[in-house]
mmCIF file of C-alpha atoms in Angstrom:
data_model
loop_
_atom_site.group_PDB
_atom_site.id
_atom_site.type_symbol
_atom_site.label_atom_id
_atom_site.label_comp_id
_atom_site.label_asym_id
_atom_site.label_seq_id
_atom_site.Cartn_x
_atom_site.Cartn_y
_atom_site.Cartn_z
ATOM 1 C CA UNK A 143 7.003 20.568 -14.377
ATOM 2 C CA UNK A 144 3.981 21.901 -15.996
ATOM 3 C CA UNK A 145 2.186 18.857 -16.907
ATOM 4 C CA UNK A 146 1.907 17.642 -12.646
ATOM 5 C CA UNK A 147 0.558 21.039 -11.949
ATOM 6 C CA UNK A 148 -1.954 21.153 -14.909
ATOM 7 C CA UNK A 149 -3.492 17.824 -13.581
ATOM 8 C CA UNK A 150 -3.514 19.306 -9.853
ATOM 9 C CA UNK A 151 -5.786 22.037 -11.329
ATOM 10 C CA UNK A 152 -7.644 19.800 -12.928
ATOM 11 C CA UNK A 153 -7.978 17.781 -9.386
ATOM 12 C CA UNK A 154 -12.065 17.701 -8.074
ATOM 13 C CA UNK A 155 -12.310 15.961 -4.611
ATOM 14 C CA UNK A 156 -15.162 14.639 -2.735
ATOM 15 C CA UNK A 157 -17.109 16.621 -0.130
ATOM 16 C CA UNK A 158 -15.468 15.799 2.913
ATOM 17 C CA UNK A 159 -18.329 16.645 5.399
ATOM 18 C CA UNK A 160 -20.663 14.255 3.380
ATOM 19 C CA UNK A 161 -17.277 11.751 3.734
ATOM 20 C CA UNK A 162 -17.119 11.601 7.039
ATOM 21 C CA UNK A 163 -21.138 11.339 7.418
ATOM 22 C CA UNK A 164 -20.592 7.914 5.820
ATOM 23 C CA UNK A 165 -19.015 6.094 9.534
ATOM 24 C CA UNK A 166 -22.734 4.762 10.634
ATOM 25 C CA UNK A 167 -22.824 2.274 13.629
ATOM 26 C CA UNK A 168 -23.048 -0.563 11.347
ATOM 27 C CA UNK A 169 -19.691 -0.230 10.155
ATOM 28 C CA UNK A 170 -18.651 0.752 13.803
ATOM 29 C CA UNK A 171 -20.106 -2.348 15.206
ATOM 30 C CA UNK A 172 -18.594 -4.255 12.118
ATOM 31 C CA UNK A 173 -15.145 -3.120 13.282
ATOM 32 C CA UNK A 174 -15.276 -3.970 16.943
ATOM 33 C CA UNK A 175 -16.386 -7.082 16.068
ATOM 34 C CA UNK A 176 -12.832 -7.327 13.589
ATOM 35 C CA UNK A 177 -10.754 -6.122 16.011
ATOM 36 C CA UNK A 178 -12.145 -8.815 18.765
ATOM 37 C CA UNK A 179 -11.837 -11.878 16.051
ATOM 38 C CA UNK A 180 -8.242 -10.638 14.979
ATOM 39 C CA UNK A 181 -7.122 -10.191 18.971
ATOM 40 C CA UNK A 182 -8.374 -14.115 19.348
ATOM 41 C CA UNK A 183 -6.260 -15.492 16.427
ATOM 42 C CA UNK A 184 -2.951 -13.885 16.606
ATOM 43 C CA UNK A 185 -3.020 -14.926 20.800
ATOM 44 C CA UNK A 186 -4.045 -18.793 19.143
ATOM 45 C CA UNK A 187 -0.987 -18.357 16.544
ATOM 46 C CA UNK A 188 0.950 -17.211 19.314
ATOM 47 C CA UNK A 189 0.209 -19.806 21.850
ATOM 48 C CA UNK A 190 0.851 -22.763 19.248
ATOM 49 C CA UNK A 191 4.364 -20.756 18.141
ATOM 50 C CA UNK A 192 5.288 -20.861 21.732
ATOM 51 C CA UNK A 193 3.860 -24.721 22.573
ATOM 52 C CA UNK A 194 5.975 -26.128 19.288
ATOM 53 C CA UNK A 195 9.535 -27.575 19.527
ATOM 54 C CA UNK A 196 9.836 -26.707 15.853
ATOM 55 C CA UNK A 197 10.554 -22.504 16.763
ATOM 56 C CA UNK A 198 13.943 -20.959 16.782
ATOM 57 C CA UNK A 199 15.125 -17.621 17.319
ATOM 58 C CA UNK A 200 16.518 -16.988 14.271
ATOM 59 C CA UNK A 201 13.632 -18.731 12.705
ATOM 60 C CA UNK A 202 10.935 -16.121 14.312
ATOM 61 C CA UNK A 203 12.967 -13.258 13.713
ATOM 62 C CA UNK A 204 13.780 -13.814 10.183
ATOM 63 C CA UNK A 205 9.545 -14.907 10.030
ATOM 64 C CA UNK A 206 8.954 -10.638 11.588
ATOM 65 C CA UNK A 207 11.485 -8.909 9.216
ATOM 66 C CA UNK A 208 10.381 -10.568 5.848
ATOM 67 C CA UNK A 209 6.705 -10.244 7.002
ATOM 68 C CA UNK A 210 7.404 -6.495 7.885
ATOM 69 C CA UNK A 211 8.604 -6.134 4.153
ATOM 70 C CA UNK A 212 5.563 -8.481 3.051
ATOM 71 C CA UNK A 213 2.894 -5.950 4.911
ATOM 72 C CA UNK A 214 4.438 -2.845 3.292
ATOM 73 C CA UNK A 215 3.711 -4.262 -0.065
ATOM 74 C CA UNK A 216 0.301 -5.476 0.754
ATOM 75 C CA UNK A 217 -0.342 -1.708 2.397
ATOM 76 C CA UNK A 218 0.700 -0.107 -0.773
ATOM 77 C CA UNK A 219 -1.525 -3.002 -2.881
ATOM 78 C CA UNK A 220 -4.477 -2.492 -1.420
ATOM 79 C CA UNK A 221 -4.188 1.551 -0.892
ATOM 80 C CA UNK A 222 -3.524 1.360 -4.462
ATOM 81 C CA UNK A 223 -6.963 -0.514 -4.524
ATOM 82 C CA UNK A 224 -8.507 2.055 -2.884
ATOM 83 C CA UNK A 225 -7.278 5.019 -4.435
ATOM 84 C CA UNK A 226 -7.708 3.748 -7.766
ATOM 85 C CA UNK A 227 -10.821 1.498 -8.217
ATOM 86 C CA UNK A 228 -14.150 1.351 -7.242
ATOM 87 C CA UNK A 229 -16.763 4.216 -6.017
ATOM 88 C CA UNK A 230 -18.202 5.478 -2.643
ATOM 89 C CA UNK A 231 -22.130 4.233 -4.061
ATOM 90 C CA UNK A 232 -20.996 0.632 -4.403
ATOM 91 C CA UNK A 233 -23.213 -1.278 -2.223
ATOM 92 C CA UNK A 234 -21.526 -2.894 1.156
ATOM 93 C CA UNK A 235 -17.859 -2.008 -0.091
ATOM 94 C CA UNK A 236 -18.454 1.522 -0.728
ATOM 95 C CA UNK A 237 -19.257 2.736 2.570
ATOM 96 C CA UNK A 238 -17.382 0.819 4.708
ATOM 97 C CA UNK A 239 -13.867 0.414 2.731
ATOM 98 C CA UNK A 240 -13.752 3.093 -0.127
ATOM 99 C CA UNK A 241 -15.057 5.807 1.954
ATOM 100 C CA UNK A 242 -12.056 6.350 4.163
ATOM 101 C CA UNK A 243 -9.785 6.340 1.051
ATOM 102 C CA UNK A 244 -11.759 9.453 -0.093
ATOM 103 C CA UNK A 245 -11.984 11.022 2.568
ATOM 104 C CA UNK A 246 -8.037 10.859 3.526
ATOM 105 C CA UNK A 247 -7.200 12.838 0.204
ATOM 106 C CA UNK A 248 -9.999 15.353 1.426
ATOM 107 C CA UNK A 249 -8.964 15.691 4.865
ATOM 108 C CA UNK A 250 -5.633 14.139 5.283
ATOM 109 C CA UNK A 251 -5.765 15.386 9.284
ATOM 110 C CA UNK A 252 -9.550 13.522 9.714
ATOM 111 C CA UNK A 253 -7.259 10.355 10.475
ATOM 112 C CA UNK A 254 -5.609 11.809 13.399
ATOM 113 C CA UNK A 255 -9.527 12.514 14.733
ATOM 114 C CA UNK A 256 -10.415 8.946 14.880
ATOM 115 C CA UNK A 257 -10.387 6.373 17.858
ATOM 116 C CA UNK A 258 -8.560 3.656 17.710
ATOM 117 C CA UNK A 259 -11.579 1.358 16.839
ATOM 118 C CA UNK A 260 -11.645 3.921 13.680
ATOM 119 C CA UNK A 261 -8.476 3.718 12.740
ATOM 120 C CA UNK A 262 -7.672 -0.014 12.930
ATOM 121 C CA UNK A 263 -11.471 -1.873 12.473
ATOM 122 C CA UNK A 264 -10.779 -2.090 8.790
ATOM 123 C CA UNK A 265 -7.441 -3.772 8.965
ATOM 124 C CA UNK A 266 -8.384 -6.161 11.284
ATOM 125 C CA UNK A 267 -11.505 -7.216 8.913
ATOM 126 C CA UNK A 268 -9.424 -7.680 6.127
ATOM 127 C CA UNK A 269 -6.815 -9.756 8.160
ATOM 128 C CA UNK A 270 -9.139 -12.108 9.284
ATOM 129 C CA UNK A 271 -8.770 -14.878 6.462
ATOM 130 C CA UNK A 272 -4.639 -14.325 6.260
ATOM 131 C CA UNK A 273 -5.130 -14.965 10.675
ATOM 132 C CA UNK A 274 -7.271 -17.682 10.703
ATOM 133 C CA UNK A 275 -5.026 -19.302 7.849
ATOM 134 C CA UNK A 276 -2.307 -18.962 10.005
ATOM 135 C CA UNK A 277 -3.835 -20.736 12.784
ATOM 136 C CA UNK A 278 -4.588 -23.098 11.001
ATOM 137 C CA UNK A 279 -1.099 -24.350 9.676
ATOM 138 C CA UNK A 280 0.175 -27.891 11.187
ATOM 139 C CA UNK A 281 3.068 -27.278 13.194
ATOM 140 C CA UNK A 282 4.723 -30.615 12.233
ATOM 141 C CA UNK A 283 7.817 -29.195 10.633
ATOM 142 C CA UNK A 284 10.581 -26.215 10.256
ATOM 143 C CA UNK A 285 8.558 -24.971 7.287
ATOM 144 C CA UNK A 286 5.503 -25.008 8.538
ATOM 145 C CA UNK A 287 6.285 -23.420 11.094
ATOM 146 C CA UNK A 288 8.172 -20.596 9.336
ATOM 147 C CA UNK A 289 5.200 -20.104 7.114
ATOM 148 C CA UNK A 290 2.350 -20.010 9.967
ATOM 149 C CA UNK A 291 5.074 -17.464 11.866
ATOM 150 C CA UNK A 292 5.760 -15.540 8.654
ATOM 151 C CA UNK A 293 1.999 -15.344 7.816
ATOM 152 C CA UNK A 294 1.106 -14.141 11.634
ATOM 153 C CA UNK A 295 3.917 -11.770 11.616
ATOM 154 C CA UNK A 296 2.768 -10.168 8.217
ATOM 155 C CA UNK A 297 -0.720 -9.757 8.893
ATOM 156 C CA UNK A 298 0.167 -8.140 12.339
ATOM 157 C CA UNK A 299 1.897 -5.287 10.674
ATOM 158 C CA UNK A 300 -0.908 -5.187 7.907
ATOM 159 C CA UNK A 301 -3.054 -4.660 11.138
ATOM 160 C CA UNK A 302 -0.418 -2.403 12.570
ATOM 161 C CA UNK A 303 -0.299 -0.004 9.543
ATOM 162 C CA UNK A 304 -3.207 2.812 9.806
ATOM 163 C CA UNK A 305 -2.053 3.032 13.366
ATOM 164 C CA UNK A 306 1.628 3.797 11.574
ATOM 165 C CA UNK A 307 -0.446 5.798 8.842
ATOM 166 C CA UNK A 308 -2.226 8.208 11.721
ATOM 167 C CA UNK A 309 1.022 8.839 13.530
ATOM 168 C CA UNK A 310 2.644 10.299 10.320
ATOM 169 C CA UNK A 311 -0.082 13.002 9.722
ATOM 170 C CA UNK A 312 0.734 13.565 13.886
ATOM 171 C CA UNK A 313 1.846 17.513 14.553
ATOM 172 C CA UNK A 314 3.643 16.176 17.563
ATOM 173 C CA UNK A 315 3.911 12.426 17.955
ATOM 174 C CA UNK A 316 4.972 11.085 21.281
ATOM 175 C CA UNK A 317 8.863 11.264 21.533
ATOM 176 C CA UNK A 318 9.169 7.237 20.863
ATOM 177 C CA UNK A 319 7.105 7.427 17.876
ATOM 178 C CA UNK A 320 9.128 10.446 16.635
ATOM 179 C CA UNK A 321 12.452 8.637 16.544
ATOM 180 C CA UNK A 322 10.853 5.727 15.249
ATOM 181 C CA UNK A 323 10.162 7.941 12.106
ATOM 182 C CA UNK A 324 13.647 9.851 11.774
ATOM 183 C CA UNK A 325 15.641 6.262 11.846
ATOM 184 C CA UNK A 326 12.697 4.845 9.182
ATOM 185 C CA UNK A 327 11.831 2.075 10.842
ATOM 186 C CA UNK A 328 7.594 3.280 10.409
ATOM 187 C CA UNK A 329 6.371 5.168 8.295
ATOM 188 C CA UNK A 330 8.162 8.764 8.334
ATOM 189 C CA UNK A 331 5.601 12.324 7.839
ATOM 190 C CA UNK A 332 7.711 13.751 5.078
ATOM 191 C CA UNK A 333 8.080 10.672 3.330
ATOM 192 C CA UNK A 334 4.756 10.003 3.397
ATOM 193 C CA UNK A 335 3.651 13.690 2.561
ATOM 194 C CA UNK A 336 5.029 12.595 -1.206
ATOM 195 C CA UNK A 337 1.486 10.750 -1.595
ATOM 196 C CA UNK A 338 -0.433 13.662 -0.685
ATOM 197 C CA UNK A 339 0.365 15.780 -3.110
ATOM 198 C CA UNK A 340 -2.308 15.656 -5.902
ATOM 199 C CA UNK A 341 -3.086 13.653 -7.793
ATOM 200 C CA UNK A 342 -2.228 10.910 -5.455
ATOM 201 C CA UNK A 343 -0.597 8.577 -7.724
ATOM 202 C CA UNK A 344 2.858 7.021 -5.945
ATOM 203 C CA UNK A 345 4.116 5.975 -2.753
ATOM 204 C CA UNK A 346 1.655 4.079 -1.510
ATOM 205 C CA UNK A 347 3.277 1.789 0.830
ATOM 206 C CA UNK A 348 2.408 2.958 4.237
ATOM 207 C CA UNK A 349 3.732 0.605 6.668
ATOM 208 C CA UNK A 350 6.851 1.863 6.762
ATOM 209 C CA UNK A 351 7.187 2.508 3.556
ATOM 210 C CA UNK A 352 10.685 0.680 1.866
ATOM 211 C CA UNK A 353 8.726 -0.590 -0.996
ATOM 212 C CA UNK A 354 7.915 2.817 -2.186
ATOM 213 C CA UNK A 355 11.299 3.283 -4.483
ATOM 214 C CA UNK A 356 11.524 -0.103 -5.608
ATOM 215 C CA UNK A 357 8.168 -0.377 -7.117
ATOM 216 C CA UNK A 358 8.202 2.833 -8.385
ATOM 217 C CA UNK A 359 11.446 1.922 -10.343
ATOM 218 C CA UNK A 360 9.577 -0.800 -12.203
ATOM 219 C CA UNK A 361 6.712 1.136 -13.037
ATOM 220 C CA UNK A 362 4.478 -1.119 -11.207
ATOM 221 C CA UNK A 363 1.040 0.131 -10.447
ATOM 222 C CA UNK A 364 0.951 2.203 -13.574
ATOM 223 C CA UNK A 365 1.346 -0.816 -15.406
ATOM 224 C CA UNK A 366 -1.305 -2.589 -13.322
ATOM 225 C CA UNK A 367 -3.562 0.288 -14.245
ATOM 226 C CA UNK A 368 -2.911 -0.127 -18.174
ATOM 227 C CA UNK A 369 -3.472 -3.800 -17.514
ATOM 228 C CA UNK A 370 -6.998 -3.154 -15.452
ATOM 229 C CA UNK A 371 -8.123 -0.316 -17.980
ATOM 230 C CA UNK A 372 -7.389 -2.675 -20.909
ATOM 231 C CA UNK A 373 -9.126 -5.572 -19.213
ATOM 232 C CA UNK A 374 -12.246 -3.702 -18.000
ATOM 233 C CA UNK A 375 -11.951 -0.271 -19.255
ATOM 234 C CA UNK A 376 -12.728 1.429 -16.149
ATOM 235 C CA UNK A 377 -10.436 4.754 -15.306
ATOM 236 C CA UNK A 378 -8.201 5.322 -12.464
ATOM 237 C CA UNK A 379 -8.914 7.192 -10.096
ATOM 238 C CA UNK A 380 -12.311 8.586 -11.346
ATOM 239 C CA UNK A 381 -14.248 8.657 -8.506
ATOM 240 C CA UNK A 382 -11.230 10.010 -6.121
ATOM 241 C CA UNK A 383 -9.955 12.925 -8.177
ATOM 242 C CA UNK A 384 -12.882 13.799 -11.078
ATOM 243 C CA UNK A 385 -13.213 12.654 -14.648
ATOM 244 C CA UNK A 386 -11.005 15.354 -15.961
ATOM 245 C CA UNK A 387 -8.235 14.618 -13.873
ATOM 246 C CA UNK A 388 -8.132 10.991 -14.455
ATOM 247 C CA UNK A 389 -8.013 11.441 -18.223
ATOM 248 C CA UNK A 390 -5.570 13.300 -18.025
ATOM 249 C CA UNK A 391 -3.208 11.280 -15.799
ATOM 250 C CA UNK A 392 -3.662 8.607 -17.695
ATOM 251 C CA UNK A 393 -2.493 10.524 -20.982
ATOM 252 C CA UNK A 394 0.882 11.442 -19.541
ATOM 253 C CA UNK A 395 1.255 7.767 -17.713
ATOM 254 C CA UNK A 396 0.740 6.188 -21.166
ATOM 255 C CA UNK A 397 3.430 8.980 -22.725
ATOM 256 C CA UNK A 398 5.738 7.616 -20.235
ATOM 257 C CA UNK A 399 8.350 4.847 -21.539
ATOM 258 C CA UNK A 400 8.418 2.318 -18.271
ATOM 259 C CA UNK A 401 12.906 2.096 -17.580
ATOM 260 C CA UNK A 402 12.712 -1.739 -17.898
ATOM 261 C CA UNK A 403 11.013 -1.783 -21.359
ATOM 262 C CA UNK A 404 13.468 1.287 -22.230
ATOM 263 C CA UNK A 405 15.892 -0.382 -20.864
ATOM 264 C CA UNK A 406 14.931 -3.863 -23.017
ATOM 265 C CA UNK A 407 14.686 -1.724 -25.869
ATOM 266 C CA UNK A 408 18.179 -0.133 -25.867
ATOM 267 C CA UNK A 409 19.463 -4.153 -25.885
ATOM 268 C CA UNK A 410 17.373 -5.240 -28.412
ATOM 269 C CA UNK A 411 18.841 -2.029 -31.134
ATOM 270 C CA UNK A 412 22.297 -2.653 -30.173
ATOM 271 C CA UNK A 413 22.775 -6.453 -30.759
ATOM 272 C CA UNK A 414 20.665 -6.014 -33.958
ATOM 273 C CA UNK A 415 23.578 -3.207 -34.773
ATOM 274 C CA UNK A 416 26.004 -5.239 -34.217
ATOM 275 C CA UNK A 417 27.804 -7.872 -36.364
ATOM 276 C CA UNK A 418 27.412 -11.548 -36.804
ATOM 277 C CA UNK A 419 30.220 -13.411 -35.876
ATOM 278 C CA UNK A 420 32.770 -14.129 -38.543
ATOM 279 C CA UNK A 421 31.632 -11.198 -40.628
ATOM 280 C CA UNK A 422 34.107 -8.864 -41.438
ATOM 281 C CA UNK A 423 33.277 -5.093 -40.700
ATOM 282 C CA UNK A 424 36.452 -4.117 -42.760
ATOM 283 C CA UNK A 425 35.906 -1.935 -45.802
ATOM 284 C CA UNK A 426 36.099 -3.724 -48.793
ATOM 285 C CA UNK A 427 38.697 -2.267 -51.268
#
C-alpha cells in the first residue's frame, strides 16, 4: 500500500483558476457550432433508418446495446488520450481538448458548473466524422443497415457521455438519474470516484463504465503506454500529474508482471517440465 500513496505525494496538478481561464469564445463558438452539425446528422441517420425496409426490431436494438458497449470503450480510449498524452501549450488541441482533462483532476466539481454547451461541445466535435460516416452508408442491405444503425447508435452515446460523466460528480442528481446509477445502467458516482483518486491511472471508461474491469484485467492501457513510451519516448502523464510523479508510476507499472504474460509464462515452464511422450520417468535401477 505504500508505493500508491508515495506517488500521490509525489502528485503536482495544474492551477485550476488558470484551467478554467482557458474556455475563450472561440472554443465556445466552436462547440455550438458541433453540437448544431451533430443534431443535423443523427435526425438524417434517423430519417433514412426509419424510410428503409431493411430495419427490424431486433436488428436496431441489438445495433443500441453493442454500440452502448462500443462508446464505453471509445470514452475510456480517448480519456486515456487525454489524461495521458499531450500538453495544455499545444497549439489548437491544447486549449480546446486537453484543457478540460486537466482541469477535471483539479476540480473534479468544475464539470457540474458548466452549461450544457460546455459539457457536450467537445463530444459532438469529435463525433462528427463517425456521424457523417453513418449517413453516409447505402441502405441497400441487412448489413448495411446494421452497420450505419450500429455506427449512429455508438456515436450517440459517445455524445451522450460527459452529460453521464457530470451527473456522477452530481451531490443530488434528479431521482431518474439516481436510479439509473444504483442499477448501472450510466455511469455510477462511486464507481467512478475509483479514477479520481491520484494518480489517475484506471477506470477510464465513463459511459457507463462496464469496460472498466475487463480492460483492466488485460493490462491494457499500461501496455499501450510501454508501447507509446517505447515508440516516442514521451512520459505518461507528465503534463497532468508533474515529472516526478510520472517517473515514478511508470517504475512500478513496468515492475508489474501483466496476468496474461504471467499467465503464458506459467504454461510455457510446465510443458517444458514435463516429459516427452514415450519417455519413461521411472527410476532406472
Amino acid at each position: 500500500m505504500k508505493k500508491p500513496d508515495t506517488i500521490a505525494d509525489k502528485v503536482r496538478l495544474q492551477d485550476a483558476q488558470a484551467l478554467a481561464q482557458g474556455y475563450s469564445p472561440a472554443i465556445r463558438a466552436m462547440e455550438i457550432a458541433s453540437i448544431i452539425a451533430f443534431v443535423g446528422l443523427e435526425a438524417v441517420l434517423v430519417h433514412k433508418l426509419w424510410s428503409t425496409h431493411h430495419t427490424g426490431p431486433w436488428m436496431l436494438v441489438l445495433a443500441v446495446v453493442l454500440g452502448y458497449l462500443a462508446a464505453d470503450f471509445v470514452s475510456g480510449f480517448v480519456h486515456w488520450m487525454g489524461d495521458t498524452w499531450g500538453s495544455t501549450e499545444m497549439p489548437v488541441l491544447g486549449k480546446a481538448f486537453i484543457r478540460p482533462f486537466r482541469e477535471h483532476h483539479v476540480d473534479e466539481k468544475a464539470i457540474t458548473r458548466h452549461d450544457f454547451v460546455e459539457t457536450n461541445g467537445n463530444n459532438c466535435l469529435v463525433s462528427l466524422p463517425v456521424a457523417a460516416l453513418a449517413v453516409a452508408v447505402p441502405l441497400n442491405g441487412p448489413g448495411w443497415v446494421f452497420l450505419a444503425a450500429f455506427l449512429g447508435a455508438m456515436i450517440f452515446w459517445v455524445m451522450a457521455t460527459n452529460q453521464f460523466h457530470k451527473w456522477s460528480h452530481l451531490d443530488e442528481p434528479p431521482a431518474i438519474i439516481g436510479f439509473l446509477q444504483r442499477v448501472h445502467l450510466i455511469l455510477p458516482p462511486d464507481h467512478h470516484r475509483i479514477h479520481h483518486t491520484a494518480p489517475f491511472n484506471q477506470y477510464y471508461c465513463i459511459t457507463v463504465g462496464w469496460m472498466n474491469r475487463p480492460l483492466r484485467m488485460i493490462h491494457f492501457f499500461p501496455l499501450m503506454e510501454r508501447l507509446i513510451t517505447w515508440a516516442t519516448g514521451q512520459l505518461p502523464r507528465q503534463d497532468d500529474i508533474g515529472t516526478e510523479a510520472a517517473e515514478a508510476l511508470v517504475a512500478v507499472d513496468g515492475a508489474q508482471e501483466v496476468p496474461v504474460l504471467q499467465a503464458a509464462k506459467e504454461l510455457l515452464k510446465a510443458s517444458a517440465e514435463e516429459p516427452a511422450p514415450g519417455v519413461s520417468t521411472r527410476p532406472v535401477p
